[in-house]
mmCIF file of C-alpha atoms and ligand atoms in Angstrom:
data_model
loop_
_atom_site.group_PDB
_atom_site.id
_atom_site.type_symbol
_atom_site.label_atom_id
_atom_site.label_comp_id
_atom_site.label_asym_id
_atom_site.label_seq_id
_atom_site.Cartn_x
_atom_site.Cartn_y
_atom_site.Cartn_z
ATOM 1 C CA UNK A 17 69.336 149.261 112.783
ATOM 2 C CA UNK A 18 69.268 149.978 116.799
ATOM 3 C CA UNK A 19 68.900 147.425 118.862
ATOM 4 C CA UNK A 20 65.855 148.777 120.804
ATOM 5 C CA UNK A 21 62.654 147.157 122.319
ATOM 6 C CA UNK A 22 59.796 147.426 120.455
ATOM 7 C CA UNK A 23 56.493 147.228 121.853
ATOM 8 C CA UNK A 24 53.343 145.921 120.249
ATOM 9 C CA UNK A 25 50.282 148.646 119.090
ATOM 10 C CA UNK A 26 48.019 145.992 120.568
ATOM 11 C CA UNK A 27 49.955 146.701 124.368
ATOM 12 C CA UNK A 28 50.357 150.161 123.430
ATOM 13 C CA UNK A 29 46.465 150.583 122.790
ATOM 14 C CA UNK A 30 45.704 148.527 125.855
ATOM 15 C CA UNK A 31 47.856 151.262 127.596
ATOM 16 C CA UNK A 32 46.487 154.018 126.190
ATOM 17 C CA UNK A 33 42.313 152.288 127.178
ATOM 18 C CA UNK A 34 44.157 152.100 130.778
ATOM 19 C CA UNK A 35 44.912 155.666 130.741
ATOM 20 C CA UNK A 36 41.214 156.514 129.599
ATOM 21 C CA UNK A 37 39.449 154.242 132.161
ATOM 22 C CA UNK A 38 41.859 155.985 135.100
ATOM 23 C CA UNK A 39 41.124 159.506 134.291
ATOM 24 C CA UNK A 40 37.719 158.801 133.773
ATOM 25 C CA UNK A 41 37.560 157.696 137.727
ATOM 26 C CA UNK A 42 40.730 159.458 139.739
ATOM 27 C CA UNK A 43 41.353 163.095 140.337
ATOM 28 C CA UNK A 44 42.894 164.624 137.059
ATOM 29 C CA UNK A 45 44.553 167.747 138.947
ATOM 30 C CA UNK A 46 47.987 166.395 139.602
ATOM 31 C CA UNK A 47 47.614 165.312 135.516
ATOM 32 C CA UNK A 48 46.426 168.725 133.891
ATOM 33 C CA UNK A 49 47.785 171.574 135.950
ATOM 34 C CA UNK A 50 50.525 173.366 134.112
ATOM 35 C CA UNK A 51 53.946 173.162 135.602
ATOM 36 C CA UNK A 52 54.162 176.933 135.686
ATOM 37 C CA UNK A 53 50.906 177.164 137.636
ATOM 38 C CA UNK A 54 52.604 174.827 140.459
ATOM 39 C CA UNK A 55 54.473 175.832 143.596
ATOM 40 C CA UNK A 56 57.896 174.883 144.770
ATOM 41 C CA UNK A 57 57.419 173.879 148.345
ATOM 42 C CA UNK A 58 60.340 171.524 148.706
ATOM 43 C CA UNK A 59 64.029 170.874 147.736
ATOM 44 C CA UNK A 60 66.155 167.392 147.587
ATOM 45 C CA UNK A 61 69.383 168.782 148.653
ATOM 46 C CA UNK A 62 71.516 165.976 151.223
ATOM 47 C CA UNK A 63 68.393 163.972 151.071
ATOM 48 C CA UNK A 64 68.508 159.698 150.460
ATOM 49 C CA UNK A 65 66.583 157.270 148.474
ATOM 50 C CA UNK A 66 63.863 156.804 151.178
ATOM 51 C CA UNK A 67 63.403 160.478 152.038
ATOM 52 C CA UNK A 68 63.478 161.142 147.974
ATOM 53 C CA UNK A 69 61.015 158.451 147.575
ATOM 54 C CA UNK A 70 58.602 160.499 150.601
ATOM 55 C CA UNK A 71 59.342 163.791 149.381
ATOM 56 C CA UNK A 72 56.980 166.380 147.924
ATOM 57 C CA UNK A 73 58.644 169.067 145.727
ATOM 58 C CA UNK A 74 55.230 171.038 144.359
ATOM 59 C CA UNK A 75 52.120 171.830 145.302
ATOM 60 C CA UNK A 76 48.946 173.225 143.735
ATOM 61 C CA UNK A 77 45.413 174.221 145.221
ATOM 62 C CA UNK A 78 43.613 172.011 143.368
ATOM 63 C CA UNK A 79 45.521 168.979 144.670
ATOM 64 C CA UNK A 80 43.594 166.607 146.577
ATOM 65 C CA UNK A 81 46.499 164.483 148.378
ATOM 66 C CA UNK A 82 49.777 165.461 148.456
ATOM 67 C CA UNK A 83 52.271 164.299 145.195
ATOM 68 C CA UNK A 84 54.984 162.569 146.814
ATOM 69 C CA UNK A 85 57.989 162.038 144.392
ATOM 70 C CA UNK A 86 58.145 157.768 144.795
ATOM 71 C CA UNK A 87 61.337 157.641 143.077
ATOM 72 C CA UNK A 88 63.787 155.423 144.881
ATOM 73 C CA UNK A 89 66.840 157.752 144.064
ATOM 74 C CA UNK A 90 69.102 159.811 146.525
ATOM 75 C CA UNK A 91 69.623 163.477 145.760
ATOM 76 C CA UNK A 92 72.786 163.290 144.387
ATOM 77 C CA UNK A 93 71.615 161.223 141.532
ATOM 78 C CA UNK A 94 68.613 163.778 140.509
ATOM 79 C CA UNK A 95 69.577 167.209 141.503
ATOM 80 C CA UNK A 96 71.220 169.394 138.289
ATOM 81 C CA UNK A 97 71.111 165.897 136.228
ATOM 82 C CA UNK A 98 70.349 164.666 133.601
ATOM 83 C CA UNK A 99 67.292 162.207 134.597
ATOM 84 C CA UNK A 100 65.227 159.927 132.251
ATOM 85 C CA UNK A 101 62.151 158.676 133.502
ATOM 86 C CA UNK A 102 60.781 154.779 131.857
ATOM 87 C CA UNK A 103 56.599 154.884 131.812
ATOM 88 C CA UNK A 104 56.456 158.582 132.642
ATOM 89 C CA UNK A 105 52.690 158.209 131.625
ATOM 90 C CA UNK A 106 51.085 161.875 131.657
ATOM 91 C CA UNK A 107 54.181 163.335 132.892
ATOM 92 C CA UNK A 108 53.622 163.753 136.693
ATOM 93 C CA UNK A 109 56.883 163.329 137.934
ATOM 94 C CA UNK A 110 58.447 165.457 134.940
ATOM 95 C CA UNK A 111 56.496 168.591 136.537
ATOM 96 C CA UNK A 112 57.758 167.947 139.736
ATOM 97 C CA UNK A 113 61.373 167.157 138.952
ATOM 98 C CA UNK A 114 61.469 169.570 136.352
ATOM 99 C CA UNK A 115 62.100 172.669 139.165
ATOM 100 C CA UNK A 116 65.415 170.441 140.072
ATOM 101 C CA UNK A 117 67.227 168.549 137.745
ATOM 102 C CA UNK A 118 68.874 170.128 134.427
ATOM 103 C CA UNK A 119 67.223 168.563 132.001
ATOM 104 C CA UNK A 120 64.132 165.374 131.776
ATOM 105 C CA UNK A 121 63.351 162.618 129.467
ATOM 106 C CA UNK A 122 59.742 160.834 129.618
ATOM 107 C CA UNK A 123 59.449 157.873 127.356
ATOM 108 C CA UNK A 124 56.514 155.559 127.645
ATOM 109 C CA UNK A 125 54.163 153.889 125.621
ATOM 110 C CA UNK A 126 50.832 155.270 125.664
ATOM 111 C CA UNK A 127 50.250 158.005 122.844
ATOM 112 C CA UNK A 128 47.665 159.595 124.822
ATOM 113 C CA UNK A 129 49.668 160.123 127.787
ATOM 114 C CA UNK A 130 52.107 161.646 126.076
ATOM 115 C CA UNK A 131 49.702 163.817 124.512
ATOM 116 C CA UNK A 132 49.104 164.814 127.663
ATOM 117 C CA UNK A 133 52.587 165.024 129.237
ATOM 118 C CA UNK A 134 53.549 167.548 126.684
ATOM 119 C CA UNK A 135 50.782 169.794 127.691
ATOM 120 C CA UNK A 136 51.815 172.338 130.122
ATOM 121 C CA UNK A 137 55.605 170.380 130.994
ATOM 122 C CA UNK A 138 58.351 172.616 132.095
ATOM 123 C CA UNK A 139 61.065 173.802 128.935
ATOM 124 C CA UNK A 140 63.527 171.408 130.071
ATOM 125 C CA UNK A 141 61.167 168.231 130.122
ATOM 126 C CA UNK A 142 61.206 166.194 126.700
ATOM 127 C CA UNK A 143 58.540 163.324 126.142
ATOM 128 C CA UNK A 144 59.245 160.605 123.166
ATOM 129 C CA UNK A 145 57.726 156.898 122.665
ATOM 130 C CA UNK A 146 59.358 154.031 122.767
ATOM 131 C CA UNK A 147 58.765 153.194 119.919
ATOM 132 C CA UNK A 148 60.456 155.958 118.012
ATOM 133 C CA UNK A 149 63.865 154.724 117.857
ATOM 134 C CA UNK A 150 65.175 157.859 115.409
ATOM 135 C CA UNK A 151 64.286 160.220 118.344
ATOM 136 C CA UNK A 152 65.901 157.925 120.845
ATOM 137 C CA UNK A 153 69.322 157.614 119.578
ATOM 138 C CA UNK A 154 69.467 161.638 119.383
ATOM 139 C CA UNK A 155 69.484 160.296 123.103
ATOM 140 C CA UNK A 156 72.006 158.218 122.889
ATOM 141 C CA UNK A 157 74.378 158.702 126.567
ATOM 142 C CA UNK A 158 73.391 161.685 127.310
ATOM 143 C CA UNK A 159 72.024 160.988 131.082
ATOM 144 C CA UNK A 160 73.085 160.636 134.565
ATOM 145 C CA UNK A 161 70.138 159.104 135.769
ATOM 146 C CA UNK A 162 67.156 156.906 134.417
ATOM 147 C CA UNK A 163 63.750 156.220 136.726
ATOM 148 C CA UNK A 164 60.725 154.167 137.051
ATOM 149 C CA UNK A 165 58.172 155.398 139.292
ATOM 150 C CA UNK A 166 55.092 152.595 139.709
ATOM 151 C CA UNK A 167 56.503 151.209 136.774
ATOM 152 C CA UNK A 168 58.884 148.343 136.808
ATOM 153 C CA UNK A 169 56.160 146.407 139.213
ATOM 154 C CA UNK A 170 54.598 145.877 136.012
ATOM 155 C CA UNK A 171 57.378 144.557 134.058
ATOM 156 C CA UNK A 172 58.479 140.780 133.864
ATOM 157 C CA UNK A 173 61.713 139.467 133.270
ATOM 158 C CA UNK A 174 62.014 139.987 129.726
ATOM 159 C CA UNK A 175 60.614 143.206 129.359
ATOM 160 C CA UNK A 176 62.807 144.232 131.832
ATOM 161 C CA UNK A 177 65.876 143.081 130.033
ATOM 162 C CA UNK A 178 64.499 144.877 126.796
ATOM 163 C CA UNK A 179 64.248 148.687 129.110
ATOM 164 C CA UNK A 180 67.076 148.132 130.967
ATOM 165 C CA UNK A 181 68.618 147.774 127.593
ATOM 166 C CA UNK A 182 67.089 151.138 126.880
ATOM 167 C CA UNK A 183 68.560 152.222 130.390
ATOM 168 C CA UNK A 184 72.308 151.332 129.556
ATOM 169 C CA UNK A 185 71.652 152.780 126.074
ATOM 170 C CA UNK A 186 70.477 156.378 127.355
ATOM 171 C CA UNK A 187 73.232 156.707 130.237
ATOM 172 C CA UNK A 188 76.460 157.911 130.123
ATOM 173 C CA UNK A 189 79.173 155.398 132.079
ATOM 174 C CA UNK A 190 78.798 155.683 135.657
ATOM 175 C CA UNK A 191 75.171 156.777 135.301
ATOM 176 C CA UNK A 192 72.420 154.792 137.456
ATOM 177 C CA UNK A 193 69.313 153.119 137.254
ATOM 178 C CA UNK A 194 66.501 153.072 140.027
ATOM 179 C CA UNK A 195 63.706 150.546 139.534
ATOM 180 C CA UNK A 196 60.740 149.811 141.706
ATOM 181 C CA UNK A 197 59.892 145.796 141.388
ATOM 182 C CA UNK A 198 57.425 144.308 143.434
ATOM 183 C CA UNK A 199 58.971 142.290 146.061
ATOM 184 C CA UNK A 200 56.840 139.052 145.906
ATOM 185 C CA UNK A 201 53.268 137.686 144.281
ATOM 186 C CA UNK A 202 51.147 136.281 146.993
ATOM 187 C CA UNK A 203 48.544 137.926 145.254
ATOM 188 C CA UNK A 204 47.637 140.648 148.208
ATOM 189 C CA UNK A 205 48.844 143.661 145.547
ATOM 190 C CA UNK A 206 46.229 142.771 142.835
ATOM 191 C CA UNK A 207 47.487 140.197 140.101
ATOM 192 C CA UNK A 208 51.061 139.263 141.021
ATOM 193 C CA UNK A 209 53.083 136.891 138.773
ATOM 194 C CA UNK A 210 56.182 135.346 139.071
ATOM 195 C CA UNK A 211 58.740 137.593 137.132
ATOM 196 C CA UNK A 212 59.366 134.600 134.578
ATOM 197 C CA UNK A 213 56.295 134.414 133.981
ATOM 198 C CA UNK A 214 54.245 135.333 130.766
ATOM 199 C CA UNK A 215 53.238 138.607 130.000
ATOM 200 C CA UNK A 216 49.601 138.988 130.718
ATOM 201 C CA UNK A 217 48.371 140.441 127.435
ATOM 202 C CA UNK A 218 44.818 140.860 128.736
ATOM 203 C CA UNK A 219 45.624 142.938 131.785
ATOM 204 C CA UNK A 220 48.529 145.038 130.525
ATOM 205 C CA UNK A 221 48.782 146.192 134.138
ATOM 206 C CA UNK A 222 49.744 143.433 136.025
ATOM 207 C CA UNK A 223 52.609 143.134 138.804
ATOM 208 C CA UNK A 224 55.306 140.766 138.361
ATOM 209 C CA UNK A 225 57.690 139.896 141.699
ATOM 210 C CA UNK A 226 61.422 139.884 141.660
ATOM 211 C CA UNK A 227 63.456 138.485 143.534
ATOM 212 C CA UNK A 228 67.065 139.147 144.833
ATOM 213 C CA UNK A 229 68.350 136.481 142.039
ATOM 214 C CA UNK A 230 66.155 137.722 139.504
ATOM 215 C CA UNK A 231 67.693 140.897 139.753
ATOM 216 C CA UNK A 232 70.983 139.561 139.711
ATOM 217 C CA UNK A 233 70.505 137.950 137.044
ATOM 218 C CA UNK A 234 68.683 140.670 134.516
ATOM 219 C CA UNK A 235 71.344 142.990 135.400
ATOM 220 C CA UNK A 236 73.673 140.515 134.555
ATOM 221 C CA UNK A 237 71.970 139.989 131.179
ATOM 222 C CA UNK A 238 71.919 143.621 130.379
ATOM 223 C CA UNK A 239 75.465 144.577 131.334
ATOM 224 C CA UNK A 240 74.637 146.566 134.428
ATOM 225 C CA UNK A 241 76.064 146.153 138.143
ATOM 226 C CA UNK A 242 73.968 146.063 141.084
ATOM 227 C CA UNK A 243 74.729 148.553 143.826
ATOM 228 C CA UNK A 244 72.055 147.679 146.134
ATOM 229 C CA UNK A 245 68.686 145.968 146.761
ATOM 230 C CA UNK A 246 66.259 147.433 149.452
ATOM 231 C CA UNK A 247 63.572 144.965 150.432
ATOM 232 C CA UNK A 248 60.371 147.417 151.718
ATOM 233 C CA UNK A 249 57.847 144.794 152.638
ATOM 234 C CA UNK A 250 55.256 147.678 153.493
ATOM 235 C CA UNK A 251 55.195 148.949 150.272
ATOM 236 C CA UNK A 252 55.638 145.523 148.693
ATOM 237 C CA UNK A 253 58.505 146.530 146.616
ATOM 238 C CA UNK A 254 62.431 145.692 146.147
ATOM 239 C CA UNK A 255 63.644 148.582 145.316
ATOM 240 C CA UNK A 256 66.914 148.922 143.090
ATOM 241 C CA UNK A 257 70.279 150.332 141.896
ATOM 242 C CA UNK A 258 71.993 149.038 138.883
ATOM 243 C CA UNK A 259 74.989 151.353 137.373
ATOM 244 C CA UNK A 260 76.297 150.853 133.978
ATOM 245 C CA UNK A 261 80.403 151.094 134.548
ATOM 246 C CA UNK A 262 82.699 152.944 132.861
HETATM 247 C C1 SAM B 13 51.388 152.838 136.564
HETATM 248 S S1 SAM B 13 51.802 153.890 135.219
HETATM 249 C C2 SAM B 13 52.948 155.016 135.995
HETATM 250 C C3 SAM B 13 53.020 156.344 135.275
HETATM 251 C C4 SAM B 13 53.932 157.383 135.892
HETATM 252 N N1 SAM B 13 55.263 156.871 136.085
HETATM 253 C C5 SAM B 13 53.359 157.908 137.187
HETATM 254 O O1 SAM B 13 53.910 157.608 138.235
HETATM 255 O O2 SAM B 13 52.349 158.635 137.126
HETATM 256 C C6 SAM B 13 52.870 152.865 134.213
HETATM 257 C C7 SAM B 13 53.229 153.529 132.896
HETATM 258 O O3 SAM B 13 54.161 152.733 132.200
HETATM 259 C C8 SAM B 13 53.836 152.721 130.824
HETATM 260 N N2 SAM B 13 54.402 151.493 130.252
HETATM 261 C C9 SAM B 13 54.080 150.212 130.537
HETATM 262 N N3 SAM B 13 54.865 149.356 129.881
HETATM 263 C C10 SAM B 13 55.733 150.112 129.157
HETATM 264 C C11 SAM B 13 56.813 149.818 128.304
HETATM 265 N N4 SAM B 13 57.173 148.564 128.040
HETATM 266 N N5 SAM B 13 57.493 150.836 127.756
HETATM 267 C C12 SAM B 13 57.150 152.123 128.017
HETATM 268 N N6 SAM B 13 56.135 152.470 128.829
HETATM 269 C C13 SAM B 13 55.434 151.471 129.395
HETATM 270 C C14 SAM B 13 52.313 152.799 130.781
HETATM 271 O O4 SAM B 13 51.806 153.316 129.571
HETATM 272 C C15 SAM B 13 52.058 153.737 131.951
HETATM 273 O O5 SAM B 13 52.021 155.077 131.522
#
């Protein structure tokens, strides 16, 4: 039996209602165009976590704003990897990084987004839930890199353990996490708990703020090593690197 987080159908569905209430309202372009329909416009090449985090890699005519990558990752840890992406919802950020890395690996929670991932990804990109710890372990250290892109703001302390778990699982030694936490709950972000705190099972989509010890200490918990902490107060986020060592 692995020892893998499981998440509850009532979260999952919760999730999935999220999903249908967002597409319902937003632009849906940057969700349903087909990665082969997209243009390369940019490359990563020498580039560091903040100018990753700013880049744009693909365009399309349909696009409304432009899709900037939001991954706090330098080049070196994406380009020709292997890169697994936590909460890759509908798969945006597999049909952009899919023109660079090697190969990608989208696990989240939400059926329907993954329904909708798989439509139209690029051949490299793979999408499993999270649930679906057979498919998982075929996983099992096989990546450089793992992701979150506005994803670990809504994680608290213990679901954080139970994915960075996941992380350390999925990476071979020496590969690297990059998480996006908020940086602090003064409520300005929308609902913004204390990362201890209870998961909100009502609003699934909740932010939860880190801070430097809390970070120290999940890492800690999960077997991983910190390699840095970037405060971004703008963007309300402490952004991080954990590496599992060899
Ligand atoms: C704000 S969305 C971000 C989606 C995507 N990364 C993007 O940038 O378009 C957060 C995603 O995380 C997923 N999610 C939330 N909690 C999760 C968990 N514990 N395990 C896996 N996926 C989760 C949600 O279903 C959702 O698709």
């Amino acid at each position: 039996m692995l020892d893998l987080v499981t998440i509850p159908q009532e979260v999952a569905s919760r999730w999935d209602r999220e999903w249908g209430a967002y597409l319902l309202t937003e632009d849906v372009n940057p969700f349903v165009v087909e990665a082969d329909c997209l243009e390369h416009v940019g490359a990563l090449d020498g580039l560091d976590e903040r100018q990753v985090f700013d880049a744009v890699l693909a365009s399309h005519p349909s696009y409304t704003f432009a899709v900037q990558l939001r991954i706090w990752a330098s080049a070196d840890r994406i380009v020709g990897r292997h890169v697994v992406e936590l909460g890759c919802g509908p798969g945006l950020l597999g049909k952009h990084l899919g023109f660079v890395v090697d190969r990608y690996l989208g696990i989240d929670v939400s059926r329907v987004a993954l329904a909708m991932a798989r439509g139209g990804a690029h051949p490299n990109c793979r999408f499993v839930h999270i649930n679906d710890h057979d498919l998982l372990a075929g996983h099992a250290g096989l990546y450089d890199t793992v992701v979150g892109r506005e994803f670990f703001i809504h994680q608290n302390y213990e679901s954080a353990k139970g994915l960075l778990r996941l992380a350390r699982f999925l990476l071979k030694p020496g590969g690297t996490v990059h998480c996006d936490f908020f940086a602090r709950g003064d409520g300005e972000a929308g609902t913004v708990y204390d990362a201890r705190a209870e998961h909100d099972a009502e609003q699934v989509s909740s932010g939860y703020a880190f801070s430097e010890q809390d970070v120290l200490d999940v890492a800690r918990d999960v077997g991983l090593s910190v390699v840095s902490q970037t405060e971004d107060c703008r963007a309300w986020r402490r952004f991080v690197v954990l590496r599992f060592d060899d």
